[in-house]
mmCIF file of C-alpha atoms in Angstrom:
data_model
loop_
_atom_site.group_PDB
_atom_site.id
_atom_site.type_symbol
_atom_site.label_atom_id
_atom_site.label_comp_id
_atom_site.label_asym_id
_atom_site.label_seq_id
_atom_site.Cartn_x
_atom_site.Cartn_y
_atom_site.Cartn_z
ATOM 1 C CA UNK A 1366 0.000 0.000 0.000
ATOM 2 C CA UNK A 1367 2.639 2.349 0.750
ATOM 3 C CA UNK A 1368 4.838 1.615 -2.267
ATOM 4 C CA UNK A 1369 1.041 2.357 -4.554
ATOM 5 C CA UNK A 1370 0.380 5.669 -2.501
ATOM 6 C CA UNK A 1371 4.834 6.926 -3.250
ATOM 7 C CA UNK A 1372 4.555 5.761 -6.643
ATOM 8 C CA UNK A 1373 1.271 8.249 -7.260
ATOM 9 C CA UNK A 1374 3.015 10.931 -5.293
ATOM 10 C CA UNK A 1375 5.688 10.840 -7.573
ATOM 11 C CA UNK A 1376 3.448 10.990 -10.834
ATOM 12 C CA UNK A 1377 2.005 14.169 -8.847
ATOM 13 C CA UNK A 1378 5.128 15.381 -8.638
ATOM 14 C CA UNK A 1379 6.161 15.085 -12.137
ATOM 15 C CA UNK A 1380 3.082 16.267 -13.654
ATOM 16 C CA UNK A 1381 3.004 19.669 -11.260
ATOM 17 C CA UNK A 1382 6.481 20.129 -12.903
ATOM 18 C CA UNK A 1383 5.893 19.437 -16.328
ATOM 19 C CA UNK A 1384 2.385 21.156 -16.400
ATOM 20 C CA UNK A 1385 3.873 23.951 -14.201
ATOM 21 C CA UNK A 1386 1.049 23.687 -11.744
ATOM 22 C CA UNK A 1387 0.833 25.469 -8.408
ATOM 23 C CA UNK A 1388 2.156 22.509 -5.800
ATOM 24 C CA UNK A 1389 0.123 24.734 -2.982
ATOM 25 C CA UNK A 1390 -3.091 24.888 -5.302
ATOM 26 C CA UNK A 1391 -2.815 20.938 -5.686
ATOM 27 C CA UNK A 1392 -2.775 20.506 -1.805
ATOM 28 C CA UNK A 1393 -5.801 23.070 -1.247
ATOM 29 C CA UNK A 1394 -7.670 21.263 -3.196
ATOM 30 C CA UNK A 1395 -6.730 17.632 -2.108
ATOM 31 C CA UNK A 1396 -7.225 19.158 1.805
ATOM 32 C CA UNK A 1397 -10.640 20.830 1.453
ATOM 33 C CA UNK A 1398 -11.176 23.857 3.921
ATOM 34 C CA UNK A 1399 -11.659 22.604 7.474
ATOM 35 C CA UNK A 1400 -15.262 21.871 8.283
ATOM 36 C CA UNK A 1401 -16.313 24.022 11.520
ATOM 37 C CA UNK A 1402 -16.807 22.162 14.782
ATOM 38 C CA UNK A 1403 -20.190 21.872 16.220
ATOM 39 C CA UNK A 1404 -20.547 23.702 19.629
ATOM 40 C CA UNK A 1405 -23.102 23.240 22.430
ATOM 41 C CA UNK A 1406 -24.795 26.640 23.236
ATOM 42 C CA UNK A 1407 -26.110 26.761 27.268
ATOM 43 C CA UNK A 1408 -28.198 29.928 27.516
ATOM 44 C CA UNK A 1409 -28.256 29.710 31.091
ATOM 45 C CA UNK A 1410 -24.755 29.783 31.380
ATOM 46 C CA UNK A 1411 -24.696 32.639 28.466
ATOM 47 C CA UNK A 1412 -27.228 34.639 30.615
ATOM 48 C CA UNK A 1413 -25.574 33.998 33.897
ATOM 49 C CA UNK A 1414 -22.289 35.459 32.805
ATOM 50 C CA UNK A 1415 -23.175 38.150 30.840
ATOM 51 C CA UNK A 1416 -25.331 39.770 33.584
ATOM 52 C CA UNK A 1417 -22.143 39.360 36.241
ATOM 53 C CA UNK A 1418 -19.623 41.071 34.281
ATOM 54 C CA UNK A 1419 -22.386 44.001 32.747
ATOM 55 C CA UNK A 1420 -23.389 44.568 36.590
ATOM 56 C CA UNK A 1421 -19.504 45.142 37.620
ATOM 57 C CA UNK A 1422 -18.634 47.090 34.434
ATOM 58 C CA UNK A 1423 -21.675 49.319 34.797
ATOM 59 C CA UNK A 1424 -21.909 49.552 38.604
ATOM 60 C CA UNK A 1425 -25.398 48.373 38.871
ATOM 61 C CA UNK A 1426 -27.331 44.884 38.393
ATOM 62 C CA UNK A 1427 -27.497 43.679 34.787
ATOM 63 C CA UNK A 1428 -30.018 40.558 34.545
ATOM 64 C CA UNK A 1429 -30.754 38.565 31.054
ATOM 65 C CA UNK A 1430 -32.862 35.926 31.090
ATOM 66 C CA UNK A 1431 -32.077 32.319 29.387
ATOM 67 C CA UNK A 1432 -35.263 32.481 27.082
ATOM 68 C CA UNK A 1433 -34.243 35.851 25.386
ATOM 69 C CA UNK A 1434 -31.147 33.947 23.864
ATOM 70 C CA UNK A 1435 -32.948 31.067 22.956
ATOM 71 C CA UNK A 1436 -34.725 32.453 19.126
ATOM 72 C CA UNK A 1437 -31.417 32.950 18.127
ATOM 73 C CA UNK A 1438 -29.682 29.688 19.070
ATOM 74 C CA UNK A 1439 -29.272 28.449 15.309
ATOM 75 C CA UNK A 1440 -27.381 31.531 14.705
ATOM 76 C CA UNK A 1441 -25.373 31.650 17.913
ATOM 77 C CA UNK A 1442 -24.295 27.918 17.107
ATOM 78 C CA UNK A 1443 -22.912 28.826 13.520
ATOM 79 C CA UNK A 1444 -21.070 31.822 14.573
ATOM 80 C CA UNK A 1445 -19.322 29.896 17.367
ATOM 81 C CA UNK A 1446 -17.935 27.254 15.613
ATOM 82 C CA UNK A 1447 -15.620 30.105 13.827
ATOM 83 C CA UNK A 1448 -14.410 30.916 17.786
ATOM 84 C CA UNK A 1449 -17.194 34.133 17.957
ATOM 85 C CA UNK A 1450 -18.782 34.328 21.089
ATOM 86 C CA UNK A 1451 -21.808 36.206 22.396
ATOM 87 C CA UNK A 1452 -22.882 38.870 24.386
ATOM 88 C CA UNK A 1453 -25.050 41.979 24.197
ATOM 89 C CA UNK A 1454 -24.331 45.608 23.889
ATOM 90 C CA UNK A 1455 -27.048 47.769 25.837
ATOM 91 C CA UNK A 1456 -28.671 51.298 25.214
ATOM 92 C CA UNK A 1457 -25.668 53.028 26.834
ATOM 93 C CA UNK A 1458 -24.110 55.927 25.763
ATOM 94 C CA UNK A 1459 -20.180 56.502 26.304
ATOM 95 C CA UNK A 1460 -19.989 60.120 27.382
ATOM 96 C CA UNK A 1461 -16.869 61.869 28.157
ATOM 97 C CA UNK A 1462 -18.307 62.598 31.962
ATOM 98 C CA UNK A 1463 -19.787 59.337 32.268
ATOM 99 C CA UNK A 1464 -18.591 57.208 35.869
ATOM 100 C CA UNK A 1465 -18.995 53.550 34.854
ATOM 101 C CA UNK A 1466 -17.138 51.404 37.718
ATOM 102 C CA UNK A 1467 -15.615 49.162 34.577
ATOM 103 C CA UNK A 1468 -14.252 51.924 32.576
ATOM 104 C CA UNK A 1469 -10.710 52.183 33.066
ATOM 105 C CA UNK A 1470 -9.813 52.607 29.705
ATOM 106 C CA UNK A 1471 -12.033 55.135 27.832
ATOM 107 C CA UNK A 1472 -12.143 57.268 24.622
ATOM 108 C CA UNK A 1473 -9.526 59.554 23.606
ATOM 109 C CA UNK A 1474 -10.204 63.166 23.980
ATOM 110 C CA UNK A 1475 -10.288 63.344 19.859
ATOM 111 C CA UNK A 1476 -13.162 61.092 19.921
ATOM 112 C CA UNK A 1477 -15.070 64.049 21.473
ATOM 113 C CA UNK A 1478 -14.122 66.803 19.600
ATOM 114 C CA UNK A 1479 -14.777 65.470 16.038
ATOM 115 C CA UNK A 1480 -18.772 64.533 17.771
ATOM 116 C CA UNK A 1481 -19.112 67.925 18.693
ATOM 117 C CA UNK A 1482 -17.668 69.525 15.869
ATOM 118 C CA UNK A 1483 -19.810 66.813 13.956
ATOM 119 C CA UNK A 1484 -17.324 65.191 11.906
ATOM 120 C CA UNK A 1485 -18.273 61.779 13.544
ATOM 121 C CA UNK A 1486 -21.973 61.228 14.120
ATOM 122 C CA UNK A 1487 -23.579 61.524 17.713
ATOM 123 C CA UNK A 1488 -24.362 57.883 17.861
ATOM 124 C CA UNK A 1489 -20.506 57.131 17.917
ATOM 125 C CA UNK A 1490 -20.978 57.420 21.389
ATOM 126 C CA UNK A 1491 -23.959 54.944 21.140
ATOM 127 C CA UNK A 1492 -22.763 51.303 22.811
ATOM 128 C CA UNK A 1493 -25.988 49.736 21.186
ATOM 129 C CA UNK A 1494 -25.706 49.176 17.093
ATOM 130 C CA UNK A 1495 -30.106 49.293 17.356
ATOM 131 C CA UNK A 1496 -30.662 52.617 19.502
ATOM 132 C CA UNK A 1497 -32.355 52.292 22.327
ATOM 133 C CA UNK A 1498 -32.806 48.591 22.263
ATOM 134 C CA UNK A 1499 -30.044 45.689 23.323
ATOM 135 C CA UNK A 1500 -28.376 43.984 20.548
ATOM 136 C CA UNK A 1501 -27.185 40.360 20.806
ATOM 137 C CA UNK A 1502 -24.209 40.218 18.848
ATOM 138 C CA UNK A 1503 -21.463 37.504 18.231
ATOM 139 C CA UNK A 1504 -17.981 38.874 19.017
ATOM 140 C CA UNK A 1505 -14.521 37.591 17.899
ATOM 141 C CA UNK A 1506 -12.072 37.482 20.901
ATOM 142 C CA UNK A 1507 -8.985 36.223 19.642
ATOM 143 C CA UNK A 1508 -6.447 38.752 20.497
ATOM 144 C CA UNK A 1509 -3.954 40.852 18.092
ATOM 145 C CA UNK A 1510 -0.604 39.096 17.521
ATOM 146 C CA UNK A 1511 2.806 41.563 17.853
ATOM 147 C CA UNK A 1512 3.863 43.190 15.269
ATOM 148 C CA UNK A 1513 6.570 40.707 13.491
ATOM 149 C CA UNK A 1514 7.504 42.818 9.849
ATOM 150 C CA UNK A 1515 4.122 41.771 8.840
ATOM 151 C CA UNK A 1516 4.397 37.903 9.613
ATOM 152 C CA UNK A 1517 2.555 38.132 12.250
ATOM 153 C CA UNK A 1518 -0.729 35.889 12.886
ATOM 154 C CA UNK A 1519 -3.798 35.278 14.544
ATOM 155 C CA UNK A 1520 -4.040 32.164 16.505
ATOM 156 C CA UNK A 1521 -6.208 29.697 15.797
ATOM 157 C CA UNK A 1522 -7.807 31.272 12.733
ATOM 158 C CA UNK A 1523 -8.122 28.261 10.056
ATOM 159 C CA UNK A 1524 -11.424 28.893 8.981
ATOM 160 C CA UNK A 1525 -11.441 32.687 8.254
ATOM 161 C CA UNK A 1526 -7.280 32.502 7.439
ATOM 162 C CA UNK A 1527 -9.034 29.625 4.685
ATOM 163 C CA UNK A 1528 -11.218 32.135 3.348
ATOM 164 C CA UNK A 1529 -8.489 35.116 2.897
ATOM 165 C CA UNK A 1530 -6.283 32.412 1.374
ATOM 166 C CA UNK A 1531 -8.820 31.647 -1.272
ATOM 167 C CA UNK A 1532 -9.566 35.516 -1.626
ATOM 168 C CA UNK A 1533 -5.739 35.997 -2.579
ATOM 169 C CA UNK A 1534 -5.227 33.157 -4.699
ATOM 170 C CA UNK A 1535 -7.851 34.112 -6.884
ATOM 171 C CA UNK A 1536 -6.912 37.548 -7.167
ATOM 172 C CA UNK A 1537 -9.923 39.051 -5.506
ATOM 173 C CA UNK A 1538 -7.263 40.851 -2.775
ATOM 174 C CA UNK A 1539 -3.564 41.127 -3.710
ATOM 175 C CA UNK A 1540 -0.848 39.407 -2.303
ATOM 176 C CA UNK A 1541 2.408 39.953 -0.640
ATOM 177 C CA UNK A 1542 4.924 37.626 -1.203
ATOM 178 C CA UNK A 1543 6.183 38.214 2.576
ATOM 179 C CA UNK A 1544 2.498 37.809 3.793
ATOM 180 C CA UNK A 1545 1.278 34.646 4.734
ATOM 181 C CA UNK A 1546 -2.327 34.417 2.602
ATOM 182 C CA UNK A 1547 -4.253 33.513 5.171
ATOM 183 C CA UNK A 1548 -2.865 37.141 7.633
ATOM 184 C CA UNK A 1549 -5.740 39.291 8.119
ATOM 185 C CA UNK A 1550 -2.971 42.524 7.656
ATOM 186 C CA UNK A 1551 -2.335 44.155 4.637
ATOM 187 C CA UNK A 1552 -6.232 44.229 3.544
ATOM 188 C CA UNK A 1553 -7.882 47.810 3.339
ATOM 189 C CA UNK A 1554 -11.229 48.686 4.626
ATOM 190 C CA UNK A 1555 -12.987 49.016 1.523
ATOM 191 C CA UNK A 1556 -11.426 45.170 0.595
ATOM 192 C CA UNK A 1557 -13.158 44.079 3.637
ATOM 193 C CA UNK A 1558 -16.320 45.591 3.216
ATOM 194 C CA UNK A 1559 -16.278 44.279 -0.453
ATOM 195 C CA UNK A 1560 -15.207 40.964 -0.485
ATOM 196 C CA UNK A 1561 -13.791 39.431 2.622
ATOM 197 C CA UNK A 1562 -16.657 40.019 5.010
ATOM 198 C CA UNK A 1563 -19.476 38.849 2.322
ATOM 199 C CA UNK A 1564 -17.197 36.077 2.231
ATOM 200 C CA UNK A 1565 -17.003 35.113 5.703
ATOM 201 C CA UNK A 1566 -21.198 36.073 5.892
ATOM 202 C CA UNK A 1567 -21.716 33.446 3.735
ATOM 203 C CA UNK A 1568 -19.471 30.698 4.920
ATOM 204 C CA UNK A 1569 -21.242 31.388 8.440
ATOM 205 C CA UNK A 1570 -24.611 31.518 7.113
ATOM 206 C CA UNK A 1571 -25.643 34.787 8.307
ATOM 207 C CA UNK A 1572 -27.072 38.078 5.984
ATOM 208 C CA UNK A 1573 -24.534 39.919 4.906
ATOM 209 C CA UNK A 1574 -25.943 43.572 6.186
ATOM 210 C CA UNK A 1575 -25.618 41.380 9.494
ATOM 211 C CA UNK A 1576 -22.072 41.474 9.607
ATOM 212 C CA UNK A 1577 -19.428 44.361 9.941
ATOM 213 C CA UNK A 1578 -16.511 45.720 11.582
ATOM 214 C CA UNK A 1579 -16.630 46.921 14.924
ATOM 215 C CA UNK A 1580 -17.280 50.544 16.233
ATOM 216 C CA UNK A 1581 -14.648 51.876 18.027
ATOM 217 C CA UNK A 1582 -17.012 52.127 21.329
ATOM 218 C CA UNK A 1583 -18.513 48.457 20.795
ATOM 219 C CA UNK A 1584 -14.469 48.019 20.969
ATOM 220 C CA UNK A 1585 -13.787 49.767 23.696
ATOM 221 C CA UNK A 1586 -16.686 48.282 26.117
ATOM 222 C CA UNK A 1587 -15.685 44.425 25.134
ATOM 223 C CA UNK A 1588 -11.939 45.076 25.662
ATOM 224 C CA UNK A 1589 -12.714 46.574 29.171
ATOM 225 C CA UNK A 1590 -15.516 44.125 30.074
ATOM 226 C CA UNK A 1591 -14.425 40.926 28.223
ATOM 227 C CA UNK A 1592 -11.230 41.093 27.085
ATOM 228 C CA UNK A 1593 -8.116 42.831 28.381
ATOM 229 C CA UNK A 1594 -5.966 40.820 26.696
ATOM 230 C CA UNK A 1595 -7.085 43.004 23.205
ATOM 231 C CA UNK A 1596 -4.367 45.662 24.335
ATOM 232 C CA UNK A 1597 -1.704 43.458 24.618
ATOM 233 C CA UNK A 1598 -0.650 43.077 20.664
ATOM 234 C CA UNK A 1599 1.110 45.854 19.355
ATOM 235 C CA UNK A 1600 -0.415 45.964 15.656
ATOM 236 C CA UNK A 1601 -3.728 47.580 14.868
ATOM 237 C CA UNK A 1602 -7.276 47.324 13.712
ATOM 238 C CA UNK A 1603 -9.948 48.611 11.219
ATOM 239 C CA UNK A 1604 -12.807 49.968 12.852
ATOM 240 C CA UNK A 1605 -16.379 50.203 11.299
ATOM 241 C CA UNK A 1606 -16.404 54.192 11.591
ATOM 242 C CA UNK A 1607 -15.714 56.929 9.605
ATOM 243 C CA UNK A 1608 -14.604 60.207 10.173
ATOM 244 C CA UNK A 1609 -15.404 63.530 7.848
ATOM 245 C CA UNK A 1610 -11.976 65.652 7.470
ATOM 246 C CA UNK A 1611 -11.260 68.443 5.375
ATOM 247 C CA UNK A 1612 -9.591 66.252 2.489
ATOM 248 C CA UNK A 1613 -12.548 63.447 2.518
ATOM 249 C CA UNK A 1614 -13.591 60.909 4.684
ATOM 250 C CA UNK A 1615 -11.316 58.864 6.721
ATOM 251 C CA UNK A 1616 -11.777 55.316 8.262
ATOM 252 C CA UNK A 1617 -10.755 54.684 11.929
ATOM 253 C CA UNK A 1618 -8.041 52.234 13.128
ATOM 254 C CA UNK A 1619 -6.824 51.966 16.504
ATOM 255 C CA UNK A 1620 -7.127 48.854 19.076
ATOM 256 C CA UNK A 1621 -3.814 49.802 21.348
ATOM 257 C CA UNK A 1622 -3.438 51.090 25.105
ATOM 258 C CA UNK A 1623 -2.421 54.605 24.746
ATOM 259 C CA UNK A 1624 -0.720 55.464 28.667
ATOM 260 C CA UNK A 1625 -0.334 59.265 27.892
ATOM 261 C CA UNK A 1626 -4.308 59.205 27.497
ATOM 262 C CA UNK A 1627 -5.556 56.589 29.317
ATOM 263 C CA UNK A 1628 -7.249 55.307 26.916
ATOM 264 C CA UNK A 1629 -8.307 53.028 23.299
ATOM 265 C CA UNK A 1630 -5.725 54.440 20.734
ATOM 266 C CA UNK A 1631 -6.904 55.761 17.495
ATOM 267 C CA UNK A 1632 -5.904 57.266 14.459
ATOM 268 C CA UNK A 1633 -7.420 57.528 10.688
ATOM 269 C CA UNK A 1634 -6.598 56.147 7.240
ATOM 270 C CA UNK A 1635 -8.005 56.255 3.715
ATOM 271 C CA UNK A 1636 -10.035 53.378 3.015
ATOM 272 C CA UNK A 1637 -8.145 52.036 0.168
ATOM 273 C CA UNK A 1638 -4.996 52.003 2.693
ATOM 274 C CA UNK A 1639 -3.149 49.087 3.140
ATOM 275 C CA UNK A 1640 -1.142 48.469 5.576
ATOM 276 C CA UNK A 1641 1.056 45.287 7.177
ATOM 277 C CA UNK A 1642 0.303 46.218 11.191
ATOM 278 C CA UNK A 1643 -3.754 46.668 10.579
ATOM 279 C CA UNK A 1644 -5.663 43.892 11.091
ATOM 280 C CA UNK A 1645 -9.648 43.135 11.433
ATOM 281 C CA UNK A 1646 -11.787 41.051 13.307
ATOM 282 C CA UNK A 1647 -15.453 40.459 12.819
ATOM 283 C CA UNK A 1648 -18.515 41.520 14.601
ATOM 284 C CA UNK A 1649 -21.845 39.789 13.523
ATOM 285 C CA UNK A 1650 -25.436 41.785 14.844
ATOM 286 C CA UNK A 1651 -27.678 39.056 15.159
ATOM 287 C CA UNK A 1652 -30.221 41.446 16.213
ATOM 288 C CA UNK A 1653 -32.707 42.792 19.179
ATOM 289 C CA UNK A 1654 -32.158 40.787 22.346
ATOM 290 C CA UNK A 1655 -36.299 40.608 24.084
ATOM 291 C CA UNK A 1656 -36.996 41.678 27.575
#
């Protein structure tokens, strides 16, 4: 058996070089993406701890019941076997002045100015995506990698690294040579919007106006509540929002601790910008979470 499986290796071998075919194409398609794990979804448990950590973070109590999770189950189960994870962002509002217990690292000063002066919409500030209703959403919490002269990875990222592979073999984003294909750096906001998160919408089954990147306040609240460990890479990330300047409008990127402020880091970019230490992660709005 073994000598039958070398001998067609080595008829691979010599038709990839005499056909000049791509040896890496040949293996994605003999190793088919990775099919997602299935993942058991305990609403009690998802209620439970969502409730503790809102109550410390907002310095009151924070209750969700079990049922309110349980219409969107299907969806909750697809998103998580990508690694997303849930939890809901409430009708709160981020204001410079406001005292939340949990909010240790808040909004730069900027943030403020460019809302007053109205070059960034008043519902920046807004922590839910649906106004004055709670939104159940499905988070990614992997956290950024170090900057490594643009080499650097997520972890544990096969399925959405799979899709950004494909993307870049086809042509449908460039490619750097330096870049592994499946790094979520060196892809510009508009790439995203246009073909990498329809992309991942579809390979998780959700609507496409469902999925996005996130605002720099949804970012800000899940990194203090949920996960610290977001400041501790050194690279950046594309944030959903927009800001107007004087020479067009500019896309937000940020994601680091700044210690001078205090506070989320954040700086702008053209959308078409591409850049080796800006990354992404996904945010998915599965919609209204009931009373």
């Amino acid at each position: 058996m073994k000598e039958e499986v070398q001998k067609l290796i080595d008829q691979l071998k010599e038709l990839i070089q005499k056909e000049g075919i791509d040896p890496e194409e040949v293996v994605r398609q003999l190793v088919p993406r990775p099919e997602p794990e299935e993942m058991e979804i305990d609403p009690e448990r998802i209620a439970a701890e969502e409730g503790e950590a809102q109550s410390y973070f907002f310095g009151e109590e924070v209750k969700f019941k079990p049922e309110s999770f349980e219409p969107y189950l299907d969806q909750i189960k697809r998103c998580a076997r990508f690694g997303l994870r849930p939890h809901v962002l409430l009708p709160k509002r981020f204001e410079e002045g406001a005292t939340y217990p949990g909010w240790r690292v808040r909004l730069e000063r900027w943030i403020y100015s460019k809302v007053e002066e109205g070059s960034l919409p008043p519902g920046t500030l807004n922590l839910s995506p649906l106004g004055d209703r709670p939104a159940l959403v499905m988070v990614d919490p992997r956290m950024k990698p170090n900057y490594q002269g643009g080499k650097q990875m997520y972890r544990d990222d096969e399925l959405i690294g799979g899709i950004l592979e494909e993307l870049r073999r086809n042509g449908v984003i460039p490619y750097r040579r330096y870049i592994d294909p499946k790094s979520r750096y060196a892809i510009s906001w508009i790439e995203l919007h246009q073909f990498v998160l329809p992309e991942i919408a579809r390979a998780m089954g959700v609507r496409r106006d469902r999925i996005r990147l996130p605002r720099l306040v949804e970012f800000n609240f899940l990194s203090n509540c949920f996960y610290p460990q977001w400041y501790q890479g050194n690279t950046w990330e594309w944030f959903e929002d927009r800001v107007r300047s004087p020479i067009g409008e500019e896309c937000l990127f940020g994601g680091k601790f700044s210690f001078a402020a205090m506070a989320t880091s954040v700086y702008t970019n053209w959308a078409e910008a591409r850049s080796d230490r800006i990354g992404f992660r996904p945010i998915v709005i599965l919609g209204e979470l009931p009373g």
